[in-house]
Coordinates of C-alpha atoms in Angstrom, one line a residue:
X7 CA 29.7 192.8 35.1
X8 CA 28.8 189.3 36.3
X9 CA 29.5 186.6 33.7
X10 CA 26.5 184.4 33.2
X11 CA 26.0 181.5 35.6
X12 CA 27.8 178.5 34.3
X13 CA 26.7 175.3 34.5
X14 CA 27.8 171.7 34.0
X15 CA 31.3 171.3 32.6
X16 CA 31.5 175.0 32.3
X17 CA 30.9 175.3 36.2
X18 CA 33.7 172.9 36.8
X19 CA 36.0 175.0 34.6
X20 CA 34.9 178.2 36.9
X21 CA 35.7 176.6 40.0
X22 CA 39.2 175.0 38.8
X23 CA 40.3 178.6 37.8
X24 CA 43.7 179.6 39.4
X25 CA 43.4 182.7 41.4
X26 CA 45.5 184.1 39.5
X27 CA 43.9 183.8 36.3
X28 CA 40.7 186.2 38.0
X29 CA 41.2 189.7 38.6
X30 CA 42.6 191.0 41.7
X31 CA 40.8 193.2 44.3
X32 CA 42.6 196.3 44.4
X33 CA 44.3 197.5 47.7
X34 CA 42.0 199.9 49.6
X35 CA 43.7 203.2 50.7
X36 CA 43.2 203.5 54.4
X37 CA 42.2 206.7 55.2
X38 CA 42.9 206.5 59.2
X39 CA 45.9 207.1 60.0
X40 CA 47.2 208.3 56.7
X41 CA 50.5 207.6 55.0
X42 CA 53.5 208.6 56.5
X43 CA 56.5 210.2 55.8
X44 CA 59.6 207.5 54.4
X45 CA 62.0 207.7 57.4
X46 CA 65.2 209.4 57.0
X47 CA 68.0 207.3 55.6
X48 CA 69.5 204.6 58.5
X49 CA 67.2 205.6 60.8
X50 CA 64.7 202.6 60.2
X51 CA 67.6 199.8 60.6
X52 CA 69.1 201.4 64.2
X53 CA 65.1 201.8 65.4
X54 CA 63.8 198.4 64.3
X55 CA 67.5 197.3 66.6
X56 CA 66.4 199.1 69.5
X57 CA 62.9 197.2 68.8
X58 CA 64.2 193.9 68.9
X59 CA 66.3 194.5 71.8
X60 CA 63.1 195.7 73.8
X61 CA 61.3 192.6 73.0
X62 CA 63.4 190.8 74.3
X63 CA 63.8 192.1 77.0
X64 CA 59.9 192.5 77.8
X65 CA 59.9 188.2 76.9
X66 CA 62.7 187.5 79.1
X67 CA 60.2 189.4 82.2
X68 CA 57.2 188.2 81.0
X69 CA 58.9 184.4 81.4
X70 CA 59.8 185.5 85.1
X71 CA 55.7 186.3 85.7
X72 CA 56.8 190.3 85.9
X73 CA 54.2 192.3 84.5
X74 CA 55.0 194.7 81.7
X75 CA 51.9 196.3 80.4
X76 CA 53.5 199.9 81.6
X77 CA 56.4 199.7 79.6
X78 CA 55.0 197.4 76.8
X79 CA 52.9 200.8 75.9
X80 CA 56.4 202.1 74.8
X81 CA 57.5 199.1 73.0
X82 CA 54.2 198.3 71.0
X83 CA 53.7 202.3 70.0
X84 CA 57.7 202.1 68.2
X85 CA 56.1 198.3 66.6
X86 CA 53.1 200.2 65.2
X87 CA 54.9 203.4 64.0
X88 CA 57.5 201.0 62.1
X89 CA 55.1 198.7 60.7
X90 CA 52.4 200.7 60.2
X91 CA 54.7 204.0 58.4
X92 CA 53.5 206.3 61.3
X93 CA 55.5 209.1 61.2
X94 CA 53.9 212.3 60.2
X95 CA 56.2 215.1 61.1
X96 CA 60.3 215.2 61.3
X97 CA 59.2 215.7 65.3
X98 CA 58.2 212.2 65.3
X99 CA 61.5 210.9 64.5
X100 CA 62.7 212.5 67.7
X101 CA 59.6 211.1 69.6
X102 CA 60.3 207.4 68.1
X103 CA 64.0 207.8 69.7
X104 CA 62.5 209.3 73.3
X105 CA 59.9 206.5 73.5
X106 CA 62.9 204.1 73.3
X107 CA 64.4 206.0 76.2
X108 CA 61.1 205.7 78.2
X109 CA 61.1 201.7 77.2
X110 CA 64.6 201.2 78.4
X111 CA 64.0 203.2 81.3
X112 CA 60.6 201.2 82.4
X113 CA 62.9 198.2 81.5
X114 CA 65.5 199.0 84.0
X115 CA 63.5 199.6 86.7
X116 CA 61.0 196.2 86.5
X117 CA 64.6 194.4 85.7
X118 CA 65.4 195.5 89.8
X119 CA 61.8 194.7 91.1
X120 CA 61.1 198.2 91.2
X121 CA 57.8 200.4 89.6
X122 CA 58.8 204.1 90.9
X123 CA 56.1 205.1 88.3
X124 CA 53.3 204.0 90.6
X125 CA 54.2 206.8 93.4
X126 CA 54.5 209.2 90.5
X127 CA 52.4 212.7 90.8
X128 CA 51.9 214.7 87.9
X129 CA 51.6 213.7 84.3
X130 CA 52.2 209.7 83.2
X131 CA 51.7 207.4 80.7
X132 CA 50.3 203.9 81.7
X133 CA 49.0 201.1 79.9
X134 CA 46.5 198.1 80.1
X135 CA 45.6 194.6 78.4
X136 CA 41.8 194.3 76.9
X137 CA 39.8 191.8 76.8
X138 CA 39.0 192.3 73.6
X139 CA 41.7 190.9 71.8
X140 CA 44.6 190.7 74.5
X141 CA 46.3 193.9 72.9
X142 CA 48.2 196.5 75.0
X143 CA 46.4 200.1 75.0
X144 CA 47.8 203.2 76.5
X145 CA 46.5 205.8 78.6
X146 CA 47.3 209.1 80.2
X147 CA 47.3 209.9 83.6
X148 CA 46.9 213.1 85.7
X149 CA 47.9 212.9 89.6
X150 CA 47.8 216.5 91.1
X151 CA 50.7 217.0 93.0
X152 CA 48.7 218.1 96.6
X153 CA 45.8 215.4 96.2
X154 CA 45.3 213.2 99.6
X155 CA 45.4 209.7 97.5
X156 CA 44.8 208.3 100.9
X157 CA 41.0 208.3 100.5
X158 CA 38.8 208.0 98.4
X159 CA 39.0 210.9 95.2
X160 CA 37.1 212.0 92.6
X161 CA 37.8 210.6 88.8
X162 CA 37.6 212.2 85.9
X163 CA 37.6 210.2 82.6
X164 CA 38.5 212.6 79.7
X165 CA 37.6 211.2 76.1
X166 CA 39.5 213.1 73.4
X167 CA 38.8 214.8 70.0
X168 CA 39.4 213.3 66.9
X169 CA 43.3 212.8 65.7
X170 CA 43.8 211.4 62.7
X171 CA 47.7 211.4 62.9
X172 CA 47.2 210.7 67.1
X173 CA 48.6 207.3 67.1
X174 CA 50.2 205.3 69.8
X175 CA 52.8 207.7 69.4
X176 CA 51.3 211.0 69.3
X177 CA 49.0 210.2 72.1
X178 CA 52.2 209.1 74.3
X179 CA 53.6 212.3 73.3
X180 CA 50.9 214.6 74.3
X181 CA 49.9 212.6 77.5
X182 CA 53.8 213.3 78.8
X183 CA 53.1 217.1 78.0
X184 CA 50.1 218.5 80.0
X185 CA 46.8 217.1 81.2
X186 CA 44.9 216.0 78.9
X187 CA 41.6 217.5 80.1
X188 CA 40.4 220.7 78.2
X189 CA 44.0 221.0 77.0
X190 CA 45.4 221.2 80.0
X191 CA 43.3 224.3 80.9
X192 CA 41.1 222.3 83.5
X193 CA 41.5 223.2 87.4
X194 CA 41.3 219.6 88.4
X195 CA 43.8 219.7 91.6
X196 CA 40.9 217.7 93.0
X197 CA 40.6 215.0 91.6
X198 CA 42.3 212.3 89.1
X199 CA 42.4 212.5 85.7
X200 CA 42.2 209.3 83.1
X201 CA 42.8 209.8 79.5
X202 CA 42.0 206.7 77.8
X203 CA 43.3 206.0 74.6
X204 CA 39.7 204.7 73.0
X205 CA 41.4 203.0 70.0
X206 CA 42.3 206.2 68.7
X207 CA 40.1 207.4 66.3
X208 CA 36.9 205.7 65.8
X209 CA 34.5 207.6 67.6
X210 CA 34.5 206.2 70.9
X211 CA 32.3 203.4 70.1
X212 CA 33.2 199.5 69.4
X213 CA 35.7 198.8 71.3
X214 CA 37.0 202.2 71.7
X215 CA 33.8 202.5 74.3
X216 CA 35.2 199.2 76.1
X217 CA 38.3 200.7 76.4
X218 CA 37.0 203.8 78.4
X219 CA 35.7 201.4 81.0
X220 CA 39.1 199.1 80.7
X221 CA 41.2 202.4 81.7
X222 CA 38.7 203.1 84.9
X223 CA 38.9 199.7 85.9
X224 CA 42.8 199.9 86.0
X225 CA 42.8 203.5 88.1
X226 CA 40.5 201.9 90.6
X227 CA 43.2 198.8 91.1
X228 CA 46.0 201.5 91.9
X229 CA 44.0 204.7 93.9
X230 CA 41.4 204.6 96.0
X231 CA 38.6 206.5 93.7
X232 CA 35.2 207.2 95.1
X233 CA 32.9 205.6 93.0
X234 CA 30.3 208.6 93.2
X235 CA 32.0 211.0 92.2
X236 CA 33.0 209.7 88.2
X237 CA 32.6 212.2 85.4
X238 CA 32.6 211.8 81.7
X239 CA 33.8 215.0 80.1
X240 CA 35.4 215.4 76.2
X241 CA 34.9 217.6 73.8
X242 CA 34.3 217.5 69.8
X243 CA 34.6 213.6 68.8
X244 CA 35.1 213.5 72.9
X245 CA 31.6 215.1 73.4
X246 CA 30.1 212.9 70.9
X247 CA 31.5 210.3 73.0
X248 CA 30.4 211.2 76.3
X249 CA 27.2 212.3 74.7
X250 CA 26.3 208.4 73.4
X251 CA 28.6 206.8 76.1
X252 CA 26.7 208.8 79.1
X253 CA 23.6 208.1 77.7
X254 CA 24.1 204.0 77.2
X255 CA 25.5 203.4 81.0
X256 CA 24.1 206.9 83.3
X257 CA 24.9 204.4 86.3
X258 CA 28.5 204.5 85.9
X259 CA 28.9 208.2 86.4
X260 CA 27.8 211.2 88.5
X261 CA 27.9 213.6 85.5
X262 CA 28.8 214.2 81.9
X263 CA 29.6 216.9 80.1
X264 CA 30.0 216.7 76.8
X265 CA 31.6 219.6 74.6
X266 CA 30.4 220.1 71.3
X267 CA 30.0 216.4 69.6
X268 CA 27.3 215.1 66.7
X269 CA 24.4 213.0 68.2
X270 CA 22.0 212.2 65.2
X271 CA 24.0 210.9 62.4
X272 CA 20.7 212.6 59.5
X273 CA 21.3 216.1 61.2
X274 CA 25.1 215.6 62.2
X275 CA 26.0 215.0 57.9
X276 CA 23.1 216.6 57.0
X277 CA 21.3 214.3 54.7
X278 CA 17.9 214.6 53.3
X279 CA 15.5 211.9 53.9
X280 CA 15.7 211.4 49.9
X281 CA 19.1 210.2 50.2
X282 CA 18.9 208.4 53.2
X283 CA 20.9 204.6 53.0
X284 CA 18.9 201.5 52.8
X285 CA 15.9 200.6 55.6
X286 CA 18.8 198.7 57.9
X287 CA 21.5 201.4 58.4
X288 CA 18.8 204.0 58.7
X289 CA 17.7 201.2 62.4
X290 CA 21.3 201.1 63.1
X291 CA 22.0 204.8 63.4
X292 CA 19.8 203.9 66.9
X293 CA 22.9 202.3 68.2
X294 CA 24.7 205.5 68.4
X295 CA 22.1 208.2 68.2
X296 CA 21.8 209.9 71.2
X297 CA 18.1 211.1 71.0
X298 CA 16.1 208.1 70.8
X299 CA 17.9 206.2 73.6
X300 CA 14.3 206.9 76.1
X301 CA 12.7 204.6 73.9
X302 CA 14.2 201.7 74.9
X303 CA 12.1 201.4 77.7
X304 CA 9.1 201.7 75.9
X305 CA 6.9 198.6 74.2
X306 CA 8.8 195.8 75.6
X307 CA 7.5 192.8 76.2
X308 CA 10.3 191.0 78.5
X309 CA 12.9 193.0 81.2
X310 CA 16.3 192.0 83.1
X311 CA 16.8 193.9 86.6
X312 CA 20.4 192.2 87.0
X313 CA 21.1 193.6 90.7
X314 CA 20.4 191.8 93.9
X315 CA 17.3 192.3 95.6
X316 CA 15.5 191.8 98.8
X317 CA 11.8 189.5 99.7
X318 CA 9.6 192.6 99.7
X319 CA 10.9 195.1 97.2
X320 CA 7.9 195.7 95.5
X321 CA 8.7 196.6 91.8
X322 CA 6.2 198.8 89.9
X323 CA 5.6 198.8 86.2
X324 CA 2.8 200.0 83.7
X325 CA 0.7 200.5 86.8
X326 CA 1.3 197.4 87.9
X327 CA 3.0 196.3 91.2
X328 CA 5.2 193.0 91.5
X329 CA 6.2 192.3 94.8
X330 CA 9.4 189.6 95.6
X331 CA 8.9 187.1 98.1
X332 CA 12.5 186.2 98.1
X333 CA 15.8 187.7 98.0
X334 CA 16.9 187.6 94.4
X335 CA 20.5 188.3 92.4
X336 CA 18.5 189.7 89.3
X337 CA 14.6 189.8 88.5
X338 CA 13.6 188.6 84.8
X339 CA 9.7 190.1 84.1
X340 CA 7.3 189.0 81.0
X341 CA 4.4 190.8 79.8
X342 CA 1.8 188.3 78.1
X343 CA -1.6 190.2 77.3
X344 CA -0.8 193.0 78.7
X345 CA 0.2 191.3 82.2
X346 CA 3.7 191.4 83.9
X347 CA 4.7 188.7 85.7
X348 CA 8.0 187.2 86.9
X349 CA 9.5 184.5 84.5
X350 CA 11.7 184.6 81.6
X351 CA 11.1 184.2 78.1
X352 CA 11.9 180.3 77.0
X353 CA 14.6 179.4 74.4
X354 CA 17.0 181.0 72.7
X355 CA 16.3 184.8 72.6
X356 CA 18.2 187.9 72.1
X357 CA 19.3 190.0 75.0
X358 CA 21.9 192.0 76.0
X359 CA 25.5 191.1 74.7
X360 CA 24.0 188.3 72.5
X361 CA 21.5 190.9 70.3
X362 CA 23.1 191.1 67.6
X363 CA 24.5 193.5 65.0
X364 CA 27.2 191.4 63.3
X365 CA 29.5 194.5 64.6
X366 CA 28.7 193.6 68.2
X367 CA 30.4 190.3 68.0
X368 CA 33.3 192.4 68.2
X369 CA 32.4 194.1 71.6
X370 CA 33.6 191.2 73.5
X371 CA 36.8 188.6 73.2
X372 CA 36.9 186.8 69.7
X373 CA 39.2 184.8 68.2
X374 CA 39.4 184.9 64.3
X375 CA 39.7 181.0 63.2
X376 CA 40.4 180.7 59.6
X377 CA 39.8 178.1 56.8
X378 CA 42.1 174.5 57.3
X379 CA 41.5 173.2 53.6
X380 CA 40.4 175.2 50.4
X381 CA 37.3 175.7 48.1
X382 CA 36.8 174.5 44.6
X383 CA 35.1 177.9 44.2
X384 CA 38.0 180.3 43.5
X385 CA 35.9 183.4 43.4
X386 CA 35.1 182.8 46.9
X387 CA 39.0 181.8 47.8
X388 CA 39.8 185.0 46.1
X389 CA 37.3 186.8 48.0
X390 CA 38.0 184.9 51.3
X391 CA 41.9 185.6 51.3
X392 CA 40.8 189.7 50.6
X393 CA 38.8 190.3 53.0
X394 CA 40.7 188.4 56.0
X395 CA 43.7 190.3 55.3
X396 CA 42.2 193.4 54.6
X397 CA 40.2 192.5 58.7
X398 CA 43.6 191.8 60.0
X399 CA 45.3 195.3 58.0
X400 CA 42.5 197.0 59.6
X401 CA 42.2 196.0 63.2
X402 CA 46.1 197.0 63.2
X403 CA 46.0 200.2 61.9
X404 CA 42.4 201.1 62.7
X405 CA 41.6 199.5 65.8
X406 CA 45.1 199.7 67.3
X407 CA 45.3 195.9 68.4
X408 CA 46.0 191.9 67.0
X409 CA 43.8 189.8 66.5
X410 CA 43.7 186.1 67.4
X411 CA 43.8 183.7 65.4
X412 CA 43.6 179.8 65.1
X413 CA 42.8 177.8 61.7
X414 CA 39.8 175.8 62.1
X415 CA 41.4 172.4 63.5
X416 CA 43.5 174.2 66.1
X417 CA 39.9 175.6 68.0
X418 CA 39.5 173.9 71.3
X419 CA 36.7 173.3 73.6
X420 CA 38.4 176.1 75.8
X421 CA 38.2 178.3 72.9
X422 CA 34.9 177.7 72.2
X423 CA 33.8 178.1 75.9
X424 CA 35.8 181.7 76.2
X425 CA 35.2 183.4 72.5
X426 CA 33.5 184.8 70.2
X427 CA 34.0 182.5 66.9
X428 CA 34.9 184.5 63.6
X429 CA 34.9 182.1 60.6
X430 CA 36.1 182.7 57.2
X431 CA 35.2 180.2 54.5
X432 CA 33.3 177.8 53.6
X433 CA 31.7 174.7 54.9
X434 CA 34.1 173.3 52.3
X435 CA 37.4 174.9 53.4
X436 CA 36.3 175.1 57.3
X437 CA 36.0 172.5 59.2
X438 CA 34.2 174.2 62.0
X439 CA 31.8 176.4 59.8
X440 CA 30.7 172.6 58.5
X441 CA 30.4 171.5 62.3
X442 CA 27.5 174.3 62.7
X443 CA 26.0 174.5 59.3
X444 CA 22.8 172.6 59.7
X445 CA 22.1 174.4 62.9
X446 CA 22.4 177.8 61.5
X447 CA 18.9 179.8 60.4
X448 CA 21.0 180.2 56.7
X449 CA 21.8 177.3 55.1
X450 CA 24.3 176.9 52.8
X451 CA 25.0 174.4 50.4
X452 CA 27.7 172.9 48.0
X453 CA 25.0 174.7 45.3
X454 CA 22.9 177.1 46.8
X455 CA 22.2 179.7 50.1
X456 CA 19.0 179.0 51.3
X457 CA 17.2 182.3 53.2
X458 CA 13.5 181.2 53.9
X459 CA 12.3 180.5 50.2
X460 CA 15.0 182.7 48.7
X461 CA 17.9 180.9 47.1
X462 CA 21.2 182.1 45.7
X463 CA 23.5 180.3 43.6
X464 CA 26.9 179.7 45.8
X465 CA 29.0 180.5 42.4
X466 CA 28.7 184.4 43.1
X467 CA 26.8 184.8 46.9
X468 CA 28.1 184.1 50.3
X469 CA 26.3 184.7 53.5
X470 CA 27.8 186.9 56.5
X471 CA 25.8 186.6 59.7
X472 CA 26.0 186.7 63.6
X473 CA 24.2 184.0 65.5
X474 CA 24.6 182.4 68.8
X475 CA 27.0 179.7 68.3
X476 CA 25.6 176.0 68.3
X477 CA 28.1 175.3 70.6
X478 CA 28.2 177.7 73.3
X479 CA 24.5 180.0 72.7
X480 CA 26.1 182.2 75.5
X481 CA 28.8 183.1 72.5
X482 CA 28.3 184.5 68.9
X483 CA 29.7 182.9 66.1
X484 CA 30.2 185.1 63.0
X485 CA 30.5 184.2 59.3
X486 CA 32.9 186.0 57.1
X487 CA 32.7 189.5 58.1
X488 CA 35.0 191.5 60.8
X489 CA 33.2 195.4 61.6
X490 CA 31.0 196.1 58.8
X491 CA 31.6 200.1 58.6
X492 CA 35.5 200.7 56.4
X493 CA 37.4 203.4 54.6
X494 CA 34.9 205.6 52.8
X495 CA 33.2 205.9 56.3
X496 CA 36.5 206.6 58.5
X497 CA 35.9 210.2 56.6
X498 CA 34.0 211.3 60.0
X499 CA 33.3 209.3 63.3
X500 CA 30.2 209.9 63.0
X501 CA 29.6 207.2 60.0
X502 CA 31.6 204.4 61.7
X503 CA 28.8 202.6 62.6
X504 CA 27.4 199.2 61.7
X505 CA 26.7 199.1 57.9
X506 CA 24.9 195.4 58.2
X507 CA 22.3 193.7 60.3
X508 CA 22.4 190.2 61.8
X509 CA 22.9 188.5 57.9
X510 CA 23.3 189.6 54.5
X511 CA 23.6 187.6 51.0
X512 CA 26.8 189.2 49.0
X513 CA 27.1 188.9 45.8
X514 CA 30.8 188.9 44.8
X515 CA 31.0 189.4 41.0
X516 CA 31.1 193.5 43.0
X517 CA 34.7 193.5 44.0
X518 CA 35.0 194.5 47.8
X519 CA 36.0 198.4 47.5
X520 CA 35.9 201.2 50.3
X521 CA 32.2 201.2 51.0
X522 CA 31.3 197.5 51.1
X523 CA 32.6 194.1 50.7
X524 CA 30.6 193.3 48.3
X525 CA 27.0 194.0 46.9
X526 CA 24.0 193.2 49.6
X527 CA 21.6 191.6 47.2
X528 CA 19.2 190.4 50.8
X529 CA 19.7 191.5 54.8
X530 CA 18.0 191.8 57.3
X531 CA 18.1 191.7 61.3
X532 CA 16.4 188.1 62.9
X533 CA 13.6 188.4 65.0
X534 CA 13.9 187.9 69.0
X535 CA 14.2 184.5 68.8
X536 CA 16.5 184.8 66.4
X537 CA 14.5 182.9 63.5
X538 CA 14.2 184.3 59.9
X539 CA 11.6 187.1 59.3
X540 CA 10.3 187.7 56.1
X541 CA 12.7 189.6 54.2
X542 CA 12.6 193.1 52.6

């Protein structure tokens, strides 16, 4: 239960609490991947040896400009499994031991100048950086032994099913096995096979989605692969994947086929419109529904054609016909009354990549910058210190990566110019959250949130909210929150969606649990111009 609100001296004795006098946040169980089994006795010290001794040997390369990414796969899957307490089965003890073999032996070879794996037919294991956060992700490979790489061939991206033990790993493991595709029961002597690793276990969306395109991007730079002939197949949280990943982007491949998969979150968990979640969520399911994506097209009011056309391409649209009378790289149309036109809509508006969620923030390179002083308000240090470590916890084990991170007077112009901003805080404790807080929509003060009209006292509330940054509108900037889905949802794929809209007003006298971070007393999504609607 939330005390009552203090006030004058009693306020001051709130906010000069020691955290340790308030109650601590319980740890959250993570429920992907699960606990492990304790490793057997010695094993751990002559492992975390053979770690060391790898990374060394992949920073002694990387000072030499040799690229690594192929046998930093090995390196970083041992890292995780040690750190992490990902072993599942006595066979994984054996598999952390092989994967140090396959490390040494990638080692060796890029220690003579050679890369013998890049002539290599059959099964492989391969890896690649994202963009995302700079992390190295696996993923399998399938070269048919007979297949003419000498022009251009077929791709075929296979999205697997749901493994909640399939860590770096496992994954590895089963790559080196068989071809991934239909289990290996897929006549596929025709064409490549990619097996992207998709962050493991979360759906195929986020960046799990980015990091199907990240795995085609590297097959093109090593094989010739004709770019009209790209399938999507997978099959259970792989179909749902193709399913919603075929649907957002039908130009990047020639087919799809999708086995089995859930498309409608309602139907998929079967909920009954009596227990459906709060207006918000319910609009958010749209992100990964499948059915609803023709709608999209319908009752806009502005549209982006971003490809090069010619003077004399005549473009039709709600009966209308626009015709170019120059040769253009992309064509930006505006309906007003009813009329199209050529134009673009003035000041800052939403469009793609800069729309909003607060989860899309995370669809793109960030950089987590955290606070460089502290807050009076220890109920929000408490609170801050949670949910940053519980983000970082989470993007390890979760989202398979590391996150960057600066503290608020190390962000540079260069930073600000290549990221996403994620700041935790306050305007107090963060010197760059003050920087931007009068040119944010919510206003936050050293005694009150302003939303609109609405006020909140700043002794329980914080705001969390995605906006174009002040200082680079080409960029979000996002305040306190990392992805907004967590534990309770990880239960099925289908739930790891975004949980908020563009802002919310937490009230933190509800601990952050499982389910939420705290207790959404206000939310809602700005309106295309990003300004403040009136809220629900």
């Amino acid at each position: 239960m939330k005390p009552p609100l203090a006030t004058g001296l009693a306020l001051s004795a709130l906010f000069c609490l020691s955290l340790s006098a308030l109650e601590s946040i319980p740890e959250i169980k993570r429920r992907i991947p699960p606990k492990g089994l304790a490793l057997p006795e010695g094993l751990r010290p002559k492992l975390e040896a053979e770690l060391k001794s790898l990374q060394q040997r992949v920073a002694q390369l990387k000072a030499k400009k040799v690229e690594t990414l192929d046998a930093e796969v090995f390196v970083k899957a041992l890292s995780f499994a040690l750190r992490n307490g990902e072993f599942f089965r006595k066979a994984d003890f054996k598999q952390a031991k092989k994967t140090v073999t396959l490390a040494k032996e990638r080692l060796d070879s890029l220690e003579k100048g050679e890369t013998p794996w890049h002539d290599q037919r059959g099964v492989l294991v391969r890896g690649l950086r994202s963009k995302i956060d700079g992390s190295v992700q696996p993923y399998g490979l399938y070269i048919p032994e007979e297949l003419n790489l000498k022009n251009p061939v077929p791709l075929l991206v296979w999205l697997h099913g749901r493994g909640d033990t399939t860590t770096d790993l496992g994954f590895i493991r089963r790559c080196l096995l068989k071809n991934a595709a239909l289990n290996g029961e897929f006549d596929s002597q025709q064409m490549i096979t990619v097996a992207p690793f998709g962050r493991q276990c979360i759906g195929w969306k986020h960046s799990g989605e980015l990091d199907i395109f990240e795995a085609i991007e590297q097959v093109k730079k090593q094989y010739k692969i004709d770019e009209d002939r790209i399938v999507l197949a997978g099959f259970s949280m792989g179909g749902a994947g193709a399913w919603h990943v075929g649907e957002h982007y039908t130009d990047r491949f020639a087919g799809v086929y999708p086995g089995a998969g859930f498309v409608d979150v309602a139907k998929y968990n079967r909920i009954k419109k009596e227990d459906f979640p709060v207006w918000y969520e319910q609009k958010l399911w749209g992100l990964y529904d499948v059915p609803g994506y023709v709608r999209n097209l319908f009752n806009v009011t502005s549209l982006n054609l971003n490809r090069k056309l010619n003077a004399g391409t005549k473009i039709e649209i709600d009966g209308q016909t626009i015709t170019l009378v120059k040769n253009v790289e992309q064509v930006s149309l505006v309906r007003k009354e009813g009329e199209w036109s050529l134009g673009q809509v003035g000041g800052l508006r939403k469009k793609t990549g800069l729309q909003g969620p607060i989860d899309d923030a995370f669809m793109a390179p960030f950089l987590v910058v955290t606070p460089d002083g502290k807050s009076k308000n220890q109920i929000l240090e408490r609170w801050v210190k949670f949910e940053m470590a519980h983000f970082d916890q989470r993007w390890r084990e979760l989202f398979r990566g590391k996150l960057r991170v600066k503290k608020a007077d190390q962000v540079s112009s260069e930073d600000i110019a290549k990221y996403n901003l994620i700041l935790w805080g306050s305007p107090e404790s963060n010197s760059l959250m003050a920087r931007l807080a009068d040119r944010l929509p919510v206003k936050w003060g050293a005694k009150e949130i302003a939303v609109g009209n609405k006020k909140f006292d700043t002794t329980w509330h914080l705001p969390v909210l995605v906006y174009p940054n002040p200082l680079n509108q080409e960029k979000y900037v996002v305040i306190n929150s990392g992805h907004t889905f967590r534990e309770h949802h990880d239960r099925t794929n289908s739930l790891q969606n975004p949980k908020l809209p563009d802002w919310a007003i937490l009230d933190l006298s509800q601990l952050p649990d499982k389910n939420a971070a705290g207790k959404v007393v206000a939310a809602d999504f700005f309106d295309e111009q990003w300004r403040l609607k009136l809220t629900k």
